[in-house]
GROMACS .gro file of C-alpha atoms in nm:
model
  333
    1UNK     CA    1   9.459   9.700  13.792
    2UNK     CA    2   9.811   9.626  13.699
    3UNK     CA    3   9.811   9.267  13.678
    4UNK     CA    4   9.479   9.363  13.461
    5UNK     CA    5   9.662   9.586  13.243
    6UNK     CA    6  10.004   9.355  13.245
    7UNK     CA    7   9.751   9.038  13.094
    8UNK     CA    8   9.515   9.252  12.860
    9UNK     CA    9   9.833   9.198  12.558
   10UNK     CA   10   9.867   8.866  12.654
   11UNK     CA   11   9.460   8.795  12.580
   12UNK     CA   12   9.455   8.981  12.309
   13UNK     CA   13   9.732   8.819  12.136
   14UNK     CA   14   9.512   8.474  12.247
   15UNK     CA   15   9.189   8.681  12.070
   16UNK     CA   16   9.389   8.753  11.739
   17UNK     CA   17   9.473   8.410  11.723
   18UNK     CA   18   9.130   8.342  11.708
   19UNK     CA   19   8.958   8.107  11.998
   20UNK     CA   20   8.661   7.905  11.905
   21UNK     CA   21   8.423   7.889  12.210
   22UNK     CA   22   8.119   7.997  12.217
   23UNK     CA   23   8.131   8.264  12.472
   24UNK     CA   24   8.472   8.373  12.566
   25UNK     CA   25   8.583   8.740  12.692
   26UNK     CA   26   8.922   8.803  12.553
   27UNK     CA   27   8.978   9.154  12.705
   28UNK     CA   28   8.861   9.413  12.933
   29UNK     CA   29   8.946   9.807  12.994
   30UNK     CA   30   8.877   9.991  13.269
   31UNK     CA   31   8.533  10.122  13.209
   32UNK     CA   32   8.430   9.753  13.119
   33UNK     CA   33   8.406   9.734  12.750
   34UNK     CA   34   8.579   9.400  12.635
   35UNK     CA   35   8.589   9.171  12.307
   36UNK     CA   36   8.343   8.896  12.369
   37UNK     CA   37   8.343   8.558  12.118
   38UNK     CA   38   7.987   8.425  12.087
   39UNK     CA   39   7.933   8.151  11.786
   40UNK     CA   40   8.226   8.228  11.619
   41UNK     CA   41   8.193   8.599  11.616
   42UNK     CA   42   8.336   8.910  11.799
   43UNK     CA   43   8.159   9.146  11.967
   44UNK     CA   44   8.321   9.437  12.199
   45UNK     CA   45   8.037   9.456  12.497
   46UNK     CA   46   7.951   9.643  12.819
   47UNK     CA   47   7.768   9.354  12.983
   48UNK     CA   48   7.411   9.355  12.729
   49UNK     CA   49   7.522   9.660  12.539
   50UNK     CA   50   7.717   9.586  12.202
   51UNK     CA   51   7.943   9.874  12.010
   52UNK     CA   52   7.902   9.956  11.681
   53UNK     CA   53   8.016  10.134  11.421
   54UNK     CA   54   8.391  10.277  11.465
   55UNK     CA   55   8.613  10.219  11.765
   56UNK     CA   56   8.936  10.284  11.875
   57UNK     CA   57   9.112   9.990  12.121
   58UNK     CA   58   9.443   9.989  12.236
   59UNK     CA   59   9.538  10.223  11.975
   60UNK     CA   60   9.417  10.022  11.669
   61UNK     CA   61   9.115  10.058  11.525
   62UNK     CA   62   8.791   9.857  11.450
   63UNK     CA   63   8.439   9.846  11.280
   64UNK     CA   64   8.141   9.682  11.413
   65UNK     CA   65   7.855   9.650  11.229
   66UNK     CA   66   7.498   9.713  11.323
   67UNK     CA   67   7.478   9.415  11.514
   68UNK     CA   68   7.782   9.512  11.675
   69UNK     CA   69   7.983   9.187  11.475
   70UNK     CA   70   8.321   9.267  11.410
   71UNK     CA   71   8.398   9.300  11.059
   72UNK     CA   72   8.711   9.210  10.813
   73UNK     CA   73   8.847   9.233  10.492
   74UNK     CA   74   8.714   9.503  10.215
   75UNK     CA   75   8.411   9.707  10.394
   76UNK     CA   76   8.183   9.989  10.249
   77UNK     CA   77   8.137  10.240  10.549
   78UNK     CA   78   7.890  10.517  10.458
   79UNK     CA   79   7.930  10.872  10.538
   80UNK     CA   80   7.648  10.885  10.757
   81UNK     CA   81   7.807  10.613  10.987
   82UNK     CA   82   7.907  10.743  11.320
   83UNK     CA   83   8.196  10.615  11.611
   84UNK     CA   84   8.304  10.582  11.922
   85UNK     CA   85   8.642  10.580  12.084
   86UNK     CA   86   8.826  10.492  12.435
   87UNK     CA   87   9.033  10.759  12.562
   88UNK     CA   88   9.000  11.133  12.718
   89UNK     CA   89   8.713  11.253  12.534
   90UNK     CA   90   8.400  11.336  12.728
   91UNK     CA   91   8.145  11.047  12.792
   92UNK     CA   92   8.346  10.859  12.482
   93UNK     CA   93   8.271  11.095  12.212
   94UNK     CA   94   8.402  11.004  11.831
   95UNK     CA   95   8.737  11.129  11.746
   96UNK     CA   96   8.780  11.412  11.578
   97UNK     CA   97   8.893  11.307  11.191
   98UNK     CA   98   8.811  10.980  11.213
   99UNK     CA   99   8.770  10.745  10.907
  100UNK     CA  100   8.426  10.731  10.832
  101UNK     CA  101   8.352  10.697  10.471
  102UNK     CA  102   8.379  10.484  10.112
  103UNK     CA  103   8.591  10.186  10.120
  104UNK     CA  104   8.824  10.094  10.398
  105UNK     CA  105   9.040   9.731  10.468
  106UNK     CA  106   9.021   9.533  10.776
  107UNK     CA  107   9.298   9.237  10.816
  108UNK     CA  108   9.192   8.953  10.938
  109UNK     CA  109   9.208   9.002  11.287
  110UNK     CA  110   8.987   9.304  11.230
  111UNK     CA  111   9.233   9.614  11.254
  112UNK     CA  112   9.198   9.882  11.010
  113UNK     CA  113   9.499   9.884  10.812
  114UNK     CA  114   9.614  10.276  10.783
  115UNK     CA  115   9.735  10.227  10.435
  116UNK     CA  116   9.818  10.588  10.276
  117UNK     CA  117   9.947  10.551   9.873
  118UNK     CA  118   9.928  10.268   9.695
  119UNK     CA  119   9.852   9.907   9.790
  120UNK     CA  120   9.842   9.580   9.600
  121UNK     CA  121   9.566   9.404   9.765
  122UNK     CA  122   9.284   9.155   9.684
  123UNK     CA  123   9.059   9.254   9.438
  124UNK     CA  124   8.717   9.319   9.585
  125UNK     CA  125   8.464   9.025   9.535
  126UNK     CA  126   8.145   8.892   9.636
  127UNK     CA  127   8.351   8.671   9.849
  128UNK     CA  128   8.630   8.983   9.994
  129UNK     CA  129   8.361   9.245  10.075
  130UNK     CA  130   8.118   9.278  10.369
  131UNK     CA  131   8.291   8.991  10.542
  132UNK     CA  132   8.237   8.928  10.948
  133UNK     CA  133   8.510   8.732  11.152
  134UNK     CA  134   8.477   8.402  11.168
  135UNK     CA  135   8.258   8.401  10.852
  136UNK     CA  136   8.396   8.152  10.577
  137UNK     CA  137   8.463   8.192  10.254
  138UNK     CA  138   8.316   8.072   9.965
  139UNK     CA  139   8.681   8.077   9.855
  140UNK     CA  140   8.801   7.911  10.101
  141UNK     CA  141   9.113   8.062  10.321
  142UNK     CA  142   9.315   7.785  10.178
  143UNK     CA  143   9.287   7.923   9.858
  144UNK     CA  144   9.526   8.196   9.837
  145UNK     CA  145   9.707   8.098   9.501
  146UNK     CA  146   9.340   8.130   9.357
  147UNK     CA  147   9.286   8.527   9.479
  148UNK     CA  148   9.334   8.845   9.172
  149UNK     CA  149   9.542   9.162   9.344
  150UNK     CA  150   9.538   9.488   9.180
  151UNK     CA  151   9.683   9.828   9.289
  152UNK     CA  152   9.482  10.077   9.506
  153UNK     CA  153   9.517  10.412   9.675
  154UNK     CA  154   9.477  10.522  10.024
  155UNK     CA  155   9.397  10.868  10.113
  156UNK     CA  156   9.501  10.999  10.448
  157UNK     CA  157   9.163  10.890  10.602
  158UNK     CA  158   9.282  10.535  10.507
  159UNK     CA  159   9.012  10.502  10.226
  160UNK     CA  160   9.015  10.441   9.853
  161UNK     CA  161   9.067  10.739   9.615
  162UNK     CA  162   8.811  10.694   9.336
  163UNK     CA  163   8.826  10.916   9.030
  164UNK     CA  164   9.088  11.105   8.911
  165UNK     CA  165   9.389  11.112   9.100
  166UNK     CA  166   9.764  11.290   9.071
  167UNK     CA  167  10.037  11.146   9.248
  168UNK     CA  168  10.395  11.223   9.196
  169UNK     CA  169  10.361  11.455   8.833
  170UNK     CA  170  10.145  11.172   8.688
  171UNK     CA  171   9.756  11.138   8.671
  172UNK     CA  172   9.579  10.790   8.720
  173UNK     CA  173   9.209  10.701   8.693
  174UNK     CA  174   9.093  10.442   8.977
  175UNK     CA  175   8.723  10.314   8.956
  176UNK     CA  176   8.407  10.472   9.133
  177UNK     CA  177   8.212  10.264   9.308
  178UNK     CA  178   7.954  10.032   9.146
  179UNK     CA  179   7.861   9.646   9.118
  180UNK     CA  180   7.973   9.427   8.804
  181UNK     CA  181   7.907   9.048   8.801
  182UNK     CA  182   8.097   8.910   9.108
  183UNK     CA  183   8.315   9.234   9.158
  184UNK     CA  184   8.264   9.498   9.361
  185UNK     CA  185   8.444   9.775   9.151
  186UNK     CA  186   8.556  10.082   9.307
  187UNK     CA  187   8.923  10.186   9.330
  188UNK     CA  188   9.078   9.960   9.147
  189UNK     CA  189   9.297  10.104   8.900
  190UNK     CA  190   9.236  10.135   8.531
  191UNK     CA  191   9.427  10.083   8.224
  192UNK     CA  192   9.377  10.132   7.851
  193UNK     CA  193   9.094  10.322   7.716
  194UNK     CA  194   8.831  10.459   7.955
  195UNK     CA  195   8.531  10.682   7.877
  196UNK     CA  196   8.529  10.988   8.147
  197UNK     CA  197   8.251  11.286   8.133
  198UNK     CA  198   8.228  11.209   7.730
  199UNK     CA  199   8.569  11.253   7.673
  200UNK     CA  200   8.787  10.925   7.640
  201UNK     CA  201   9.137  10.884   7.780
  202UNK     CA  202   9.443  10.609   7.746
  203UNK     CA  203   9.596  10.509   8.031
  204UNK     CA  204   9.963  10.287   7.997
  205UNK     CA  205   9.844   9.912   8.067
  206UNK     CA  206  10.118   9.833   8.289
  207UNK     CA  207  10.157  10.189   8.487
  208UNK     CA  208   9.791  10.317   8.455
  209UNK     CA  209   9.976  10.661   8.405
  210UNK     CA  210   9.721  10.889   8.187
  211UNK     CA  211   9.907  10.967   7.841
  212UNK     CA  212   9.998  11.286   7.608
  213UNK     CA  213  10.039  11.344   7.286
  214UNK     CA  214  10.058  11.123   6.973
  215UNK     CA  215  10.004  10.745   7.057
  216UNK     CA  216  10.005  10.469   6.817
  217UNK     CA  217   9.751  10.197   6.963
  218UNK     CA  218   9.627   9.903   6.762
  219UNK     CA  219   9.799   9.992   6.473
  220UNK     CA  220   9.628  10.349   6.447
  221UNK     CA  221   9.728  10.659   6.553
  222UNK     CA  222   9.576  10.919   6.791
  223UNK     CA  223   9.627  11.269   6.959
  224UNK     CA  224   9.568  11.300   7.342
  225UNK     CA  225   9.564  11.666   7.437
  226UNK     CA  226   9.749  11.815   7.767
  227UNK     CA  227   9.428  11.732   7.971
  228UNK     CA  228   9.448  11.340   7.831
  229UNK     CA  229   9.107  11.353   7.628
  230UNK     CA  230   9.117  11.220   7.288
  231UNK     CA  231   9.110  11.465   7.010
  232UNK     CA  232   8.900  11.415   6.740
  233UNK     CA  233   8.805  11.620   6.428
  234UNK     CA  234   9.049  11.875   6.269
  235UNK     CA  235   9.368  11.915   6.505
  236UNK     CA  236   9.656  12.151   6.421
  237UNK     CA  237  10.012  12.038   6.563
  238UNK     CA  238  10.254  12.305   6.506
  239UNK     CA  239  10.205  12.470   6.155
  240UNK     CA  240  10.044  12.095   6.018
  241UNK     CA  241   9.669  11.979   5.998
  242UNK     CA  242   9.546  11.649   6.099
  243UNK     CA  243   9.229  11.505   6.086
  244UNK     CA  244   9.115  11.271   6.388
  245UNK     CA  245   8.779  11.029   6.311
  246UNK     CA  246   8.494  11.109   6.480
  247UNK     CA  247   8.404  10.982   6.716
  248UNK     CA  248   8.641  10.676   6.718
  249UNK     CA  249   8.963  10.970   6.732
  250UNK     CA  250   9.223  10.783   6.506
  251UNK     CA  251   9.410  10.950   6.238
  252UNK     CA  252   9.256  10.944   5.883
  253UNK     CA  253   9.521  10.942   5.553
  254UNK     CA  254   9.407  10.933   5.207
  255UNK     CA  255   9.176  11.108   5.088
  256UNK     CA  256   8.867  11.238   5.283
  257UNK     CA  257   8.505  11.373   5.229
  258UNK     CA  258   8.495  11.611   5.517
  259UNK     CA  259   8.192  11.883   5.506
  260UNK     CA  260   8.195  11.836   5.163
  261UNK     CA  261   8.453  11.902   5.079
  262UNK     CA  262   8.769  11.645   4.979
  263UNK     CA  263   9.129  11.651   5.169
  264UNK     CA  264   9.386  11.458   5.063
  265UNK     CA  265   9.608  11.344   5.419
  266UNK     CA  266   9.961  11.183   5.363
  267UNK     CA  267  10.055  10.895   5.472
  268UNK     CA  268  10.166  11.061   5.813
  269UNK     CA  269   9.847  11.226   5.841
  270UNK     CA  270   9.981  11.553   5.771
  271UNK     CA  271   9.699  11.745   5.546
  272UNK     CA  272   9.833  11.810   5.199
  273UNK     CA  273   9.823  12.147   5.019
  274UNK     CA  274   9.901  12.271   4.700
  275UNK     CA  275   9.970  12.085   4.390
  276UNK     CA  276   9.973  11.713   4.494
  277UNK     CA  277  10.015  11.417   4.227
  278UNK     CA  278   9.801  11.095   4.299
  279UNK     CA  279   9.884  10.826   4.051
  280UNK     CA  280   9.976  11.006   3.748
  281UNK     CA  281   9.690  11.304   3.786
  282UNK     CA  282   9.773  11.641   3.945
  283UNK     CA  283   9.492  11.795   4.201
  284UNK     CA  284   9.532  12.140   4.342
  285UNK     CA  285   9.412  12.204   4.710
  286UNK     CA  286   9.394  12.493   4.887
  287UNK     CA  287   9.689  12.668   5.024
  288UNK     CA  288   9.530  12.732   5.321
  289UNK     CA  289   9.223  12.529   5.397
  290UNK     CA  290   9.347  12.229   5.187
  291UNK     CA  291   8.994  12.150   5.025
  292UNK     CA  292   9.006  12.015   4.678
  293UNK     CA  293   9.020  12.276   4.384
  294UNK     CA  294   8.748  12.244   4.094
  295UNK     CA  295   8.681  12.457   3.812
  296UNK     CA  296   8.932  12.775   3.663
  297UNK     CA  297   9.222  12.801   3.914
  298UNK     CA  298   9.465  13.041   3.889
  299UNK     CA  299   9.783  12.951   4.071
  300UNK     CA  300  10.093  13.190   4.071
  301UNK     CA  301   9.976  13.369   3.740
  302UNK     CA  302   9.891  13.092   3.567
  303UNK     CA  303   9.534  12.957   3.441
  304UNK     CA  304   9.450  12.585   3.544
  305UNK     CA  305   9.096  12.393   3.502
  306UNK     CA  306   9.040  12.136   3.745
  307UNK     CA  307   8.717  11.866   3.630
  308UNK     CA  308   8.486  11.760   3.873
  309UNK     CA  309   8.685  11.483   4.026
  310UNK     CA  310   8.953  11.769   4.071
  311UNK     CA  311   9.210  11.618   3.829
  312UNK     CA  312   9.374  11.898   3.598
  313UNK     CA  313   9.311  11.881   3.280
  314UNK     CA  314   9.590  11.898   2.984
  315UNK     CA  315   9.598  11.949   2.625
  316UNK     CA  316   9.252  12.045   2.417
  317UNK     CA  317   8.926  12.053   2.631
  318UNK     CA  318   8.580  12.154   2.521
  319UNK     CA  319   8.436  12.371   2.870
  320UNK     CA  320   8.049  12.498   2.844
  321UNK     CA  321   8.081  12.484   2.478
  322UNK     CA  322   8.405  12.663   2.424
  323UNK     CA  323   8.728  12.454   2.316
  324UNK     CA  324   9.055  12.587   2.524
  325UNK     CA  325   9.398  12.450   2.488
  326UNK     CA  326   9.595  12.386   2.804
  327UNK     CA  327  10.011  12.266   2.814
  328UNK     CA  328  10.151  11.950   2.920
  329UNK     CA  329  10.213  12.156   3.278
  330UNK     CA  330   9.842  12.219   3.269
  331UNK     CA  331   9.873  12.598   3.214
  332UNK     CA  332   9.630  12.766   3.012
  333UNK     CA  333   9.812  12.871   2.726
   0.00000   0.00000   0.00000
């Protein structure tokens, strides 16, 4: 049993290295489990009976599938998937917390790599996902220089975060799970504009970091609230009034037909109020709500009449059939 135990590194490290015969046993413990090659593929057998599913060897740990192949590279495990483990646990039961859902990553000898935080790995394709050792790639192995990384997160079971996800004061968004083209998306994570529960967020294109506040993107402005979502509609910062588009969220100036009503905005977006000159014609807006004035208007004592466009009117005017004589200023006099 020594000399067994004092040769299993030494064919392991043979195993890893990856022998081609067609049957070859490359390990065996002491209740006669041990990795088997057949055709190229590895197998971890009890004379005719194959493992699958989760397993726990020498203190790393595998995933057979359910034809007991060993797997590599990207795999989706689902929840429902049961394991087994070597070790001091009656008749072999599973481990208590072991990984057993979403997305996990198998190196190339087939060891689940306990990644926890982020990882810059290969982006998951048709040709990284669902792979089997010894199983070639469409990409070829040779063709590193050729492979797309991106940044992923590891939870403490060792799988990919999807969703939202805070990590050190800062929020990030990383892809749920679906199928696009050639990539299998899910966990990646993403940058610029994304769409989440109806609300849309910005995320920095080189961090991913979710932003606050006032961004200027594309040569437009917009307002991301505390929670990230884009404002849109009327938005009061500080004492000031904005108005956001909807549904698009940038920041209107000029002047606006909003409920209608018209709003003059400034050039930093800031709703005007009061007396404001546009061109060389005066318009009065509301103190308070800003909406364009029409009609008499009395302002601080004083008399104004404002036509339909809203532009005051000076000097002699003819209004529903009476003639009325207003000052330069536009006071009623």
């Amino acid at each position: 049993m020594k000399i067994i135990k004092k040769l299993m590194p030494i064919a392991l490290a043979v195993f890893f290295f990856g022998l081609l015969g067609t049957s070859t046993v490359f390990a065996d413990d002491s209740e006669g489990w041990q990795f088997v090659q057949e055709n190229g593929r590895i197998y971890y057998k009890k004379g005719d009976l194959k493992e699958t599913h989760w397993r726990m060897i020498e203190g790393k740990t595998y995933y057979f599938d359910y034809n007991g192949e060993m797997v590599v590279g990207w795999q989706y495990i689902p929840m429902s998937v049961k394991g087994y483990t070597i070790g001091p646990y009656p008749n072999g039961m599973r481990l208590e917390g072991f990984p057993m859902s979403e997305w996990h990553y198998f190196d190339k000898n087939g060891v689940l790599q306990e990644f926890v935080g982020w990882e810059e790995l290969e982006i998951k394709t048709k040709d990284s996902v669902g792979r089997k050792y010894g199983e070639k790639r469409e990409d070829s192995e040779d063709k590193e220089e050729k492979r797309y990384y991106t940044n992923y997160y590891f939870n403490q079971n060792h799988s990919l975060e999807t969703g939202w996800l805070y990590d050190q004061s800062n929020w990030y968004y990383l892809a749920k799970t679906e199928i696009n083209g050639e990539n299998y998306i899910g966990g990646d994570r993403r940058a610029g504009w994304i769409n989440d529960a109806s609300a849309w967020y910005y995320l920095d294109p080189t961090t991913g970091i979710m932003q606050t506040g006032w961004q200027h993107l594309g040569n437009k402005w917009y307002y991301l609230r505390s929670s990230g979502a884009m404002a849109t509609g009327w938005y009061k910062d500080g004492s000031t009034w904005y108005y956001l588009d909807q549904p698009n969220g940038d920041m209107k100036t000029g002047w606006q037909n909003l409920g209608n009503k018209w709003y003059y905005l400034r050039s930093s977006g800031a709703m005007a109020t009061g007396w404001y000159k546009d061109g060389s014609t005066w318009y009065y807006l509301d103190p308070s709500n800003g909406d364009m004035k029409i009609g008499w208007t009395k302002v601080n004592g004083n008399w104004y009449y404002l036509n339909s466009s809203g532009a005051m009117i000076t000097g002699s005017q003819t209004i529903d059939g009476k003639v009325y004589n207003f000052a330069s200023s536009g006071e009623w006099i």
